[in-house]
PDB file of C-alpha atoms in Angstrom:
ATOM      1  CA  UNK A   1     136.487  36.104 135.073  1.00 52.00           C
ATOM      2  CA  UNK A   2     133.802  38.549 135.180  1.00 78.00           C
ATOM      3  CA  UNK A   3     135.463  41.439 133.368  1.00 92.00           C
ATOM      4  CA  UNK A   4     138.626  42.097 132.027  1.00 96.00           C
ATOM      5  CA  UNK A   5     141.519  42.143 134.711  1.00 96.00           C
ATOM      6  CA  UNK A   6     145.013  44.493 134.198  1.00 97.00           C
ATOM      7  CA  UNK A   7     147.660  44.154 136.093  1.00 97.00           C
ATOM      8  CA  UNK A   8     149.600  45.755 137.991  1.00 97.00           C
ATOM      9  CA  UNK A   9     146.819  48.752 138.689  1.00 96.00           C
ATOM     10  CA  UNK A  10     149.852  51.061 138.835  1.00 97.00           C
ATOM     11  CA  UNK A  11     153.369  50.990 137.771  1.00 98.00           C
ATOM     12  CA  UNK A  12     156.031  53.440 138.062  1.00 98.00           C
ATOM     13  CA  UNK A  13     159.597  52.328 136.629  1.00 98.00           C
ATOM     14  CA  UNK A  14     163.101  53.776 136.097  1.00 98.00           C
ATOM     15  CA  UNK A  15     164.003  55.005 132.414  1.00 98.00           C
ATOM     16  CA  UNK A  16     165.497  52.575 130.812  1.00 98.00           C
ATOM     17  CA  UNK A  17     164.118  49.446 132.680  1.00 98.00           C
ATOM     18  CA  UNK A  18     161.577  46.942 131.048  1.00 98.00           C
ATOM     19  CA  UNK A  19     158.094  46.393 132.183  1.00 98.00           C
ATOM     20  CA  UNK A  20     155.414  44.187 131.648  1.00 98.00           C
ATOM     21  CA  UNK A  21     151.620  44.935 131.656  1.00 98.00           C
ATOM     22  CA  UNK A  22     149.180  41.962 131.890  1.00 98.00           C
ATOM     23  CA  UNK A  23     146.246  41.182 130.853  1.00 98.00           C
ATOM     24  CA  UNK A  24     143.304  38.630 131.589  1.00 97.00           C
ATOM     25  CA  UNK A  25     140.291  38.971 129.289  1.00 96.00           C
ATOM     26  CA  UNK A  26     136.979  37.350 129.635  1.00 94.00           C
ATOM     27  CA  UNK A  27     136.376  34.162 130.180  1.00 93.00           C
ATOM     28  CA  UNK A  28     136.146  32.651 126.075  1.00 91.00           C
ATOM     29  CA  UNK A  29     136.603  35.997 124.342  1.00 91.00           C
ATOM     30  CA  UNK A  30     138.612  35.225 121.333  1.00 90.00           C
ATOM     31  CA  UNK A  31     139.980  39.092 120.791  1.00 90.00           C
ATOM     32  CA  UNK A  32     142.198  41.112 122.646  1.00 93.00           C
ATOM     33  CA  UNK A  33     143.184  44.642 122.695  1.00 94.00           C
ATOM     34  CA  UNK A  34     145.528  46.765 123.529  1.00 97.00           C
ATOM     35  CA  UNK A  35     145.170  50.544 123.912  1.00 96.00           C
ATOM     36  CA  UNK A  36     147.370  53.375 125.122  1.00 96.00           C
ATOM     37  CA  UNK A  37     145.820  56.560 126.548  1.00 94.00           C
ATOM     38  CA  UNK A  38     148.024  59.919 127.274  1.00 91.00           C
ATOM     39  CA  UNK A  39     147.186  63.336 127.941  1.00 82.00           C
ATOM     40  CA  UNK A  40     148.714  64.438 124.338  1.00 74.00           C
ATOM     41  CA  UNK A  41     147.824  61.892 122.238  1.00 77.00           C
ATOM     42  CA  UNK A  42     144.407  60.377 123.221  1.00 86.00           C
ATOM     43  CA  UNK A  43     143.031  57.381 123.010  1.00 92.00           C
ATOM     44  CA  UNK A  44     145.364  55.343 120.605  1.00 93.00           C
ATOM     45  CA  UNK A  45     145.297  51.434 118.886  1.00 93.00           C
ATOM     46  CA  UNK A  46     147.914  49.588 119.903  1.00 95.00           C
ATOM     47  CA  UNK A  47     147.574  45.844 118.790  1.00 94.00           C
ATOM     48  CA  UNK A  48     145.119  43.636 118.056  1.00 91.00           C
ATOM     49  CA  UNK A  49     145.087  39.991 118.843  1.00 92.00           C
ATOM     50  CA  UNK A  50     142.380  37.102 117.595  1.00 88.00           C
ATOM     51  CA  UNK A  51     143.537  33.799 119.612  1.00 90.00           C
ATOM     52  CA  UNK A  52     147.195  33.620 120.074  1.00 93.00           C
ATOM     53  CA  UNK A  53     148.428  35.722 116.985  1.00 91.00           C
ATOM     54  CA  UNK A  54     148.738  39.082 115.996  1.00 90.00           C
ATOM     55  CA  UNK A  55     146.927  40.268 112.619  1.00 84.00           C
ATOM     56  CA  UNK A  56     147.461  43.753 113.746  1.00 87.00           C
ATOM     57  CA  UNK A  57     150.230  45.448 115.304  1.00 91.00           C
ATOM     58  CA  UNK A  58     149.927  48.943 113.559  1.00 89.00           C
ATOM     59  CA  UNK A  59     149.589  50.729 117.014  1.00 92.00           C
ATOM     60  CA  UNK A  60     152.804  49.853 118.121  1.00 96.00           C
ATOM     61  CA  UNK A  61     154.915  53.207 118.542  1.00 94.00           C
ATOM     62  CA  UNK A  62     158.358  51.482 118.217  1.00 95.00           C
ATOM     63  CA  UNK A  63     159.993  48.212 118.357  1.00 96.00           C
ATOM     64  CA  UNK A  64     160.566  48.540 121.992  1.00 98.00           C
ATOM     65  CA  UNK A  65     156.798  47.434 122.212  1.00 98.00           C
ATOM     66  CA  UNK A  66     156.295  43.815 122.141  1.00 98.00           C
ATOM     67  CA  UNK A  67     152.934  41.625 123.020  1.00 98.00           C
ATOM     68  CA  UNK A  68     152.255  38.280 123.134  1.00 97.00           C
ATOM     69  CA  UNK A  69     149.142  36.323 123.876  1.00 97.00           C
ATOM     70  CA  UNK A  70     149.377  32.564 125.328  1.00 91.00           C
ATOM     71  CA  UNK A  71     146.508  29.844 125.371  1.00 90.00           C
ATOM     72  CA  UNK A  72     144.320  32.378 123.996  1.00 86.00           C
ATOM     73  CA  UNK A  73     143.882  34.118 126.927  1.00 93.00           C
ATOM     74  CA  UNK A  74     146.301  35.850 129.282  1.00 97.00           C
ATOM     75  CA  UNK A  75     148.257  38.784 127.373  1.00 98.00           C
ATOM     76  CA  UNK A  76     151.449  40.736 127.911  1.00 98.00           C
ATOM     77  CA  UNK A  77     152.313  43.810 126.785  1.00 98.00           C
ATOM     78  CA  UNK A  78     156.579  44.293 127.344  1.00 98.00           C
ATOM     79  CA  UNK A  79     157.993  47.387 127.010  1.00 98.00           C
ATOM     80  CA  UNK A  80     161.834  47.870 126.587  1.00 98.00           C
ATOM     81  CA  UNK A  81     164.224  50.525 127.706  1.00 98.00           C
ATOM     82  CA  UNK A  82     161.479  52.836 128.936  1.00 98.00           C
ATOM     83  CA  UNK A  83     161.193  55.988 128.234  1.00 97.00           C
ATOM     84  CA  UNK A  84     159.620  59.104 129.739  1.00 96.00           C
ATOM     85  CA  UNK A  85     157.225  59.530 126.582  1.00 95.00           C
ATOM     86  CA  UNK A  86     155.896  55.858 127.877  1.00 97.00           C
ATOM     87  CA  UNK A  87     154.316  56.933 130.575  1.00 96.00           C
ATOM     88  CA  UNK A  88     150.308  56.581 129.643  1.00 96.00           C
ATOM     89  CA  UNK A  89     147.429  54.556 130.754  1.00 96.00           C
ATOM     90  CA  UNK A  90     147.637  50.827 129.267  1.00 97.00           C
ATOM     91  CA  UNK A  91     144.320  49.961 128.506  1.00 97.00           C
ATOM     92  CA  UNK A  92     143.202  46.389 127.854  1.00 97.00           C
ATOM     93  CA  UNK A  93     140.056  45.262 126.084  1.00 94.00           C
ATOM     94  CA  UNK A  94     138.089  41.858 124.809  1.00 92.00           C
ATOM     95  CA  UNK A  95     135.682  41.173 122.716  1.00 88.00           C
ATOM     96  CA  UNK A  96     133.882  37.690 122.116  1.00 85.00           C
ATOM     97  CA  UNK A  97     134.863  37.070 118.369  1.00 77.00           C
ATOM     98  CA  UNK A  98     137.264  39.407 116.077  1.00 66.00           C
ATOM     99  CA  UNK A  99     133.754  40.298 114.358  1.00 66.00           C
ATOM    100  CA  UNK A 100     131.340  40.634 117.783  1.00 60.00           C
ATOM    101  CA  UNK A 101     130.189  44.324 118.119  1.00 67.00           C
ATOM    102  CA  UNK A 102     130.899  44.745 121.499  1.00 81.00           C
ATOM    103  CA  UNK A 103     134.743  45.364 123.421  1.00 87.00           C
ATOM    104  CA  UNK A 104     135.019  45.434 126.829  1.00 91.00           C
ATOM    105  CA  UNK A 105     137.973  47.313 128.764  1.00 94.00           C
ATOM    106  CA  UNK A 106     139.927  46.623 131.794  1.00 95.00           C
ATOM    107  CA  UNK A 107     140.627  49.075 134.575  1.00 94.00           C
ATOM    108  CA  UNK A 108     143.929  49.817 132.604  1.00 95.00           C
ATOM    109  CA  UNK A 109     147.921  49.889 133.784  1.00 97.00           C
ATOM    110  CA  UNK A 110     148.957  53.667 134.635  1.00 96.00           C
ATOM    111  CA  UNK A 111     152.770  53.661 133.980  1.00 97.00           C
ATOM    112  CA  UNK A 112     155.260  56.228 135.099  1.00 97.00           C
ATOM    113  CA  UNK A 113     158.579  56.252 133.695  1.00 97.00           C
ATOM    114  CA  UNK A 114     160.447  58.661 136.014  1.00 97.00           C
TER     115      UNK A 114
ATOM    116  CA  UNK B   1     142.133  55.877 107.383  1.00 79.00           C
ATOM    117  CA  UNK B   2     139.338  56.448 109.476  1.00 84.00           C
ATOM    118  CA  UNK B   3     139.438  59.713 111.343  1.00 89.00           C
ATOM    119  CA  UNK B   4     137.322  60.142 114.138  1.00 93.00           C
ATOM    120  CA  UNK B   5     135.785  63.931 115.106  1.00 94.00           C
ATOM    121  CA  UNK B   6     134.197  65.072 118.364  1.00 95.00           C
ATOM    122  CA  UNK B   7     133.189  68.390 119.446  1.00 95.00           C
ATOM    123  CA  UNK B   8     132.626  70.223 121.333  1.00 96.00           C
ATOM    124  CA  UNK B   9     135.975  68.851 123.583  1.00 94.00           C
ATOM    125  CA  UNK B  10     134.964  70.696 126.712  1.00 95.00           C
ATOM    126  CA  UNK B  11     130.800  70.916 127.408  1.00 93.00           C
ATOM    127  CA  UNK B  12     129.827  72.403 130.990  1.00 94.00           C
ATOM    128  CA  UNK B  13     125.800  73.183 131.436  1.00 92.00           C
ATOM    129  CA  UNK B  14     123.735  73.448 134.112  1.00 94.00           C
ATOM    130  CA  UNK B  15     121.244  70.140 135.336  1.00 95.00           C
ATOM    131  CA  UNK B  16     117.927  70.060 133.827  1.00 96.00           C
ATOM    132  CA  UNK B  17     119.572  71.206 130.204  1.00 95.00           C
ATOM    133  CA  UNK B  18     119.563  69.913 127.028  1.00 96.00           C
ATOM    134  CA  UNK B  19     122.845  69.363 124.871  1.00 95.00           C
ATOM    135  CA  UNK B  20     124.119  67.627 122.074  1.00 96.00           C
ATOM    136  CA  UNK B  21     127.911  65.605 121.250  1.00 97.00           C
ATOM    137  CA  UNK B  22     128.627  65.628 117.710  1.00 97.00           C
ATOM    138  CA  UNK B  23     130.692  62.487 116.410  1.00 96.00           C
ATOM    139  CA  UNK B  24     131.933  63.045 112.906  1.00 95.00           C
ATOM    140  CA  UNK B  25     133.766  60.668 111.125  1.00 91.00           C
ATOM    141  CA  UNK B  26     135.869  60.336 107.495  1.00 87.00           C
ATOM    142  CA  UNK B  27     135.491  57.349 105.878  1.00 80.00           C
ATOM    143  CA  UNK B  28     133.190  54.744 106.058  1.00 73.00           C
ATOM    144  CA  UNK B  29     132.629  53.130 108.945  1.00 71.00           C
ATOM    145  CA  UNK B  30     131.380  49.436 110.182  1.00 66.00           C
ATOM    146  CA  UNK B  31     129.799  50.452 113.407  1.00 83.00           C
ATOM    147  CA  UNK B  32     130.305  53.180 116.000  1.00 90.00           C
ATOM    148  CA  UNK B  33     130.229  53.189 119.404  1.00 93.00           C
ATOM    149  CA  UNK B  34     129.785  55.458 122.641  1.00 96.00           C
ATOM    150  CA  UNK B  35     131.276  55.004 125.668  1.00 96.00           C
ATOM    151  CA  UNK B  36     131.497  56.529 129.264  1.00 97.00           C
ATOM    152  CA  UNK B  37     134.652  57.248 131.453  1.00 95.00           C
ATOM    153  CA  UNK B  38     134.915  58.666 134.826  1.00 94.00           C
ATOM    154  CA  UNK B  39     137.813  60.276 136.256  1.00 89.00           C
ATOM    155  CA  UNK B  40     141.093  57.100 136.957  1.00 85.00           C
ATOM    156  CA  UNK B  41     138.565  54.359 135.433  1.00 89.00           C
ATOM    157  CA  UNK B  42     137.963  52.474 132.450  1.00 89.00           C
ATOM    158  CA  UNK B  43     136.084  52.902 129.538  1.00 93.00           C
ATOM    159  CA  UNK B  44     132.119  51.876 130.158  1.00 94.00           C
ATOM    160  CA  UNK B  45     130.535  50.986 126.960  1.00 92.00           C
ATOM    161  CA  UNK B  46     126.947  52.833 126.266  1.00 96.00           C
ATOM    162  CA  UNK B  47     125.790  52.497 123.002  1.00 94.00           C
ATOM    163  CA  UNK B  48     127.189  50.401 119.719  1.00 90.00           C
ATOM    164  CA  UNK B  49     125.134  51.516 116.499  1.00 91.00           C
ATOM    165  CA  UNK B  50     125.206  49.860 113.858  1.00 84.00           C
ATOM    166  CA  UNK B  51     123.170  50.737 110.820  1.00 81.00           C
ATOM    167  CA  UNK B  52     121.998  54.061 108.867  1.00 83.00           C
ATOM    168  CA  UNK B  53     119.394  55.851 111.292  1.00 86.00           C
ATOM    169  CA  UNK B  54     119.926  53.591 114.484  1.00 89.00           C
ATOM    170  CA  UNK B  55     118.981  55.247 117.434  1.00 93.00           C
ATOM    171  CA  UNK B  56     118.886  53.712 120.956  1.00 95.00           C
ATOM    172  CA  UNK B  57     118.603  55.224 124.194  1.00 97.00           C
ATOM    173  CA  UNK B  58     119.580  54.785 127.643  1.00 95.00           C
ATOM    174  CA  UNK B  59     117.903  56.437 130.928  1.00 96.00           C
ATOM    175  CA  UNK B  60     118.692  60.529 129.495  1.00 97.00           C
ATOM    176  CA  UNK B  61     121.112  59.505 126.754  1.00 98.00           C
ATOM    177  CA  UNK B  62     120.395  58.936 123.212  1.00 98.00           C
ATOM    178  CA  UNK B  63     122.674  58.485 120.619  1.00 97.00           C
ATOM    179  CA  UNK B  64     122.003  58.166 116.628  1.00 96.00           C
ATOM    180  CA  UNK B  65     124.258  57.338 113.916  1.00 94.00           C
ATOM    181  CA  UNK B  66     123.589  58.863 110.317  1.00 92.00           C
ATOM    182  CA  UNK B  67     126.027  56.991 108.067  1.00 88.00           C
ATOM    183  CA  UNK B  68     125.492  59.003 105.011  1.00 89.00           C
ATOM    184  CA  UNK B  69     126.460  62.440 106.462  1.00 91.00           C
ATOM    185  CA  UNK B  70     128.988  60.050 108.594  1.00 91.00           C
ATOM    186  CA  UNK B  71     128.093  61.331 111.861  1.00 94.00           C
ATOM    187  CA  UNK B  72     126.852  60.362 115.215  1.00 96.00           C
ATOM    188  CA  UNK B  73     125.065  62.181 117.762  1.00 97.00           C
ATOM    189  CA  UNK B  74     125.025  61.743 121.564  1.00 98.00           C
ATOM    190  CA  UNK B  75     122.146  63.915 123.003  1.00 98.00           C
ATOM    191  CA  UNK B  76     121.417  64.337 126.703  1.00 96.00           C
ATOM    192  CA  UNK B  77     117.708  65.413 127.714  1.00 96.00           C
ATOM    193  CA  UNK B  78     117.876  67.047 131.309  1.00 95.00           C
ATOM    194  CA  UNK B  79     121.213  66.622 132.456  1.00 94.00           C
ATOM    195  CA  UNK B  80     121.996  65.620 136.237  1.00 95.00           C
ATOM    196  CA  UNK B  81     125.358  65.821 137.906  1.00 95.00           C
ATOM    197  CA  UNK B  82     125.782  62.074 138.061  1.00 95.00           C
ATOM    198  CA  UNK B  83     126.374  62.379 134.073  1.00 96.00           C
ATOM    199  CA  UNK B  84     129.620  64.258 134.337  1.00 97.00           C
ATOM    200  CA  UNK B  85     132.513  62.294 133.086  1.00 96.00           C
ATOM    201  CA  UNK B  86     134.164  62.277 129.601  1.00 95.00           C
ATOM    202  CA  UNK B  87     132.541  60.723 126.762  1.00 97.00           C
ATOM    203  CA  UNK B  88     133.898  59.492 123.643  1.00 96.00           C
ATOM    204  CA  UNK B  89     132.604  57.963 120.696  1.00 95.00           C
ATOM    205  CA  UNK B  90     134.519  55.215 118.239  1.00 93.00           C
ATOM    206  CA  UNK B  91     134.826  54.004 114.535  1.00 89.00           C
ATOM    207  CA  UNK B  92     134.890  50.237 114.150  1.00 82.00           C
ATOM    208  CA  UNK B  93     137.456  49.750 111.326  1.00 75.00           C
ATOM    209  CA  UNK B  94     137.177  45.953 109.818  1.00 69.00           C
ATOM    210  CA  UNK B  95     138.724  45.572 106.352  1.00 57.00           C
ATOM    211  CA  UNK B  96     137.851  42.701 103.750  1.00 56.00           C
ATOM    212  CA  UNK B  97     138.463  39.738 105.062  1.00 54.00           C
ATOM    213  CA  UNK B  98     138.010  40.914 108.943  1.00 57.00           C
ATOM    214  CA  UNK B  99     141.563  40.897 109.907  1.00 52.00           C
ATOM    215  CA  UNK B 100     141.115  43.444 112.837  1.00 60.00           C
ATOM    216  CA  UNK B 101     138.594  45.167 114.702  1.00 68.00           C
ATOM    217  CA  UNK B 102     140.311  47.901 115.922  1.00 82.00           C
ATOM    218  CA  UNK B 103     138.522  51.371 116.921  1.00 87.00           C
ATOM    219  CA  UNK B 104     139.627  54.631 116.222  1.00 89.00           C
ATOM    220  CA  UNK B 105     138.481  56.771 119.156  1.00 93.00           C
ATOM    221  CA  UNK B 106     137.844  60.629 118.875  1.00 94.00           C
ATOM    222  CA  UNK B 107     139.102  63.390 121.580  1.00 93.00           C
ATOM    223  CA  UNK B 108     136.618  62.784 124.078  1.00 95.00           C
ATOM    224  CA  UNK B 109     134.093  65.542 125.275  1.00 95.00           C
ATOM    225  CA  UNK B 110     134.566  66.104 128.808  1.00 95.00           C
ATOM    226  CA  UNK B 111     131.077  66.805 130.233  1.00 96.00           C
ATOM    227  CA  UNK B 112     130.341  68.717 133.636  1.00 96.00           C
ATOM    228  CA  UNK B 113     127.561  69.457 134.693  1.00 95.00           C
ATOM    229  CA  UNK B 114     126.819  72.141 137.485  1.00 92.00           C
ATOM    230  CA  UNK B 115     123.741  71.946 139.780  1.00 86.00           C
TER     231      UNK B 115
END
């Protein structure tokens, strides 16, 4: 596609239920990221993929993050047993190679965990 | 780990003024980058620098990277309203062996200006 594509645009779940973000990157970009943006804690790293693994998942807050990347494209970002301190803007972003200068960033997922 | 520094967080001057963004960072860095977001959108990518004394500009934005003194600066020459949104500048991190490319974003400097 012609930039990188997030879905759903908005998301507002129960505590305690899973959710799923998605992510299309650009057409034959090789790396995908994930970001998570809050009012308290900025602009933070999430997990990094190049293809369909994971050389970096630093950024994950807790092991009820989970992402997965298939065909070396679409990604998903699952989150389990949501919890209020969740609720953030899930930003998604490609580059072209792991080493290309330049990432590009989806519209991002707002999720509310009421 | 790389740290990344802005200031001032909060900037609001008046159109047709001059300003400056300071970007400092800790350790060293591969590259560092600039980018634009508006209020409920995405991050727009301005400027990637990439060496010692890069400078590029953009319609009233320049930005320069010194890596020695490890900072980067993102100056704005007679500021319009259409330039208000919040601006943040990132550390490339790539260890031997190029395993990630993750960035490392500061605050953000939310800019406003007023006519």
């Amino acid at each position: 596609g012609a930039g990188v594509s997030q879905s759903p645009s908005n998301k507002v779940t129960e505590k305690g239920k899973d959710v799923e973000l998605r992510c299309d990157p650009i057409s034959g970009h090789t790396a995908l990221y994930w970001y998570r943006q809050s009012l308290g804690q900025g602009l933070e790293f999430l997990i990094y993929f190049q293809g369909n693994s994971a050389p970096d998942k630093s950024g994950l807050p807790s092991d009820r993050f989970s992402a997965e990347r298939t065909g070396g494209s679409v990604s998903t970002l699952t989150i389990q047993r949501t919890q209020q301190e969740d609720s953030a803007v899930y930003l998604c972003a490609s580059s072209l190679t792991h080493t290309n200068t330049e990432a590009f960033f989806g519209q991002g997922t707002r999720l509310t965990v009421v | 780990e790389l740290k990344v520094e802005q200031n001032p967080l909060f900037l609001s001057m008046q159109e047709g003024k001059n300003y400056t963004i300071y970007c400092n960072y800790s350790t060293t860095s591969d590259r560092l980058y600039w980018y634009r977001q508006d209020p409920g959108k995405s991050l727009e990518s301005l400027f990637v620098l990439l060496s010692n004394g890069a400078v590029k500009q953009e319609g009233r934005l320049m930005a320069s990277l010194d890596t020695k003194a490890r900072l980067s600066t993102l100056h704005i020459t007679a500021a319009v309203h259409d330039l208000s949104a919040t601006y943040f500048c990132a550390g490339g991190v790539e260890p031997p062996g190029g395993a990630t490319n993750k960035l490392i974003f500061g605050t953000g400097t939310l800019l406003a200006v007023q006519p």
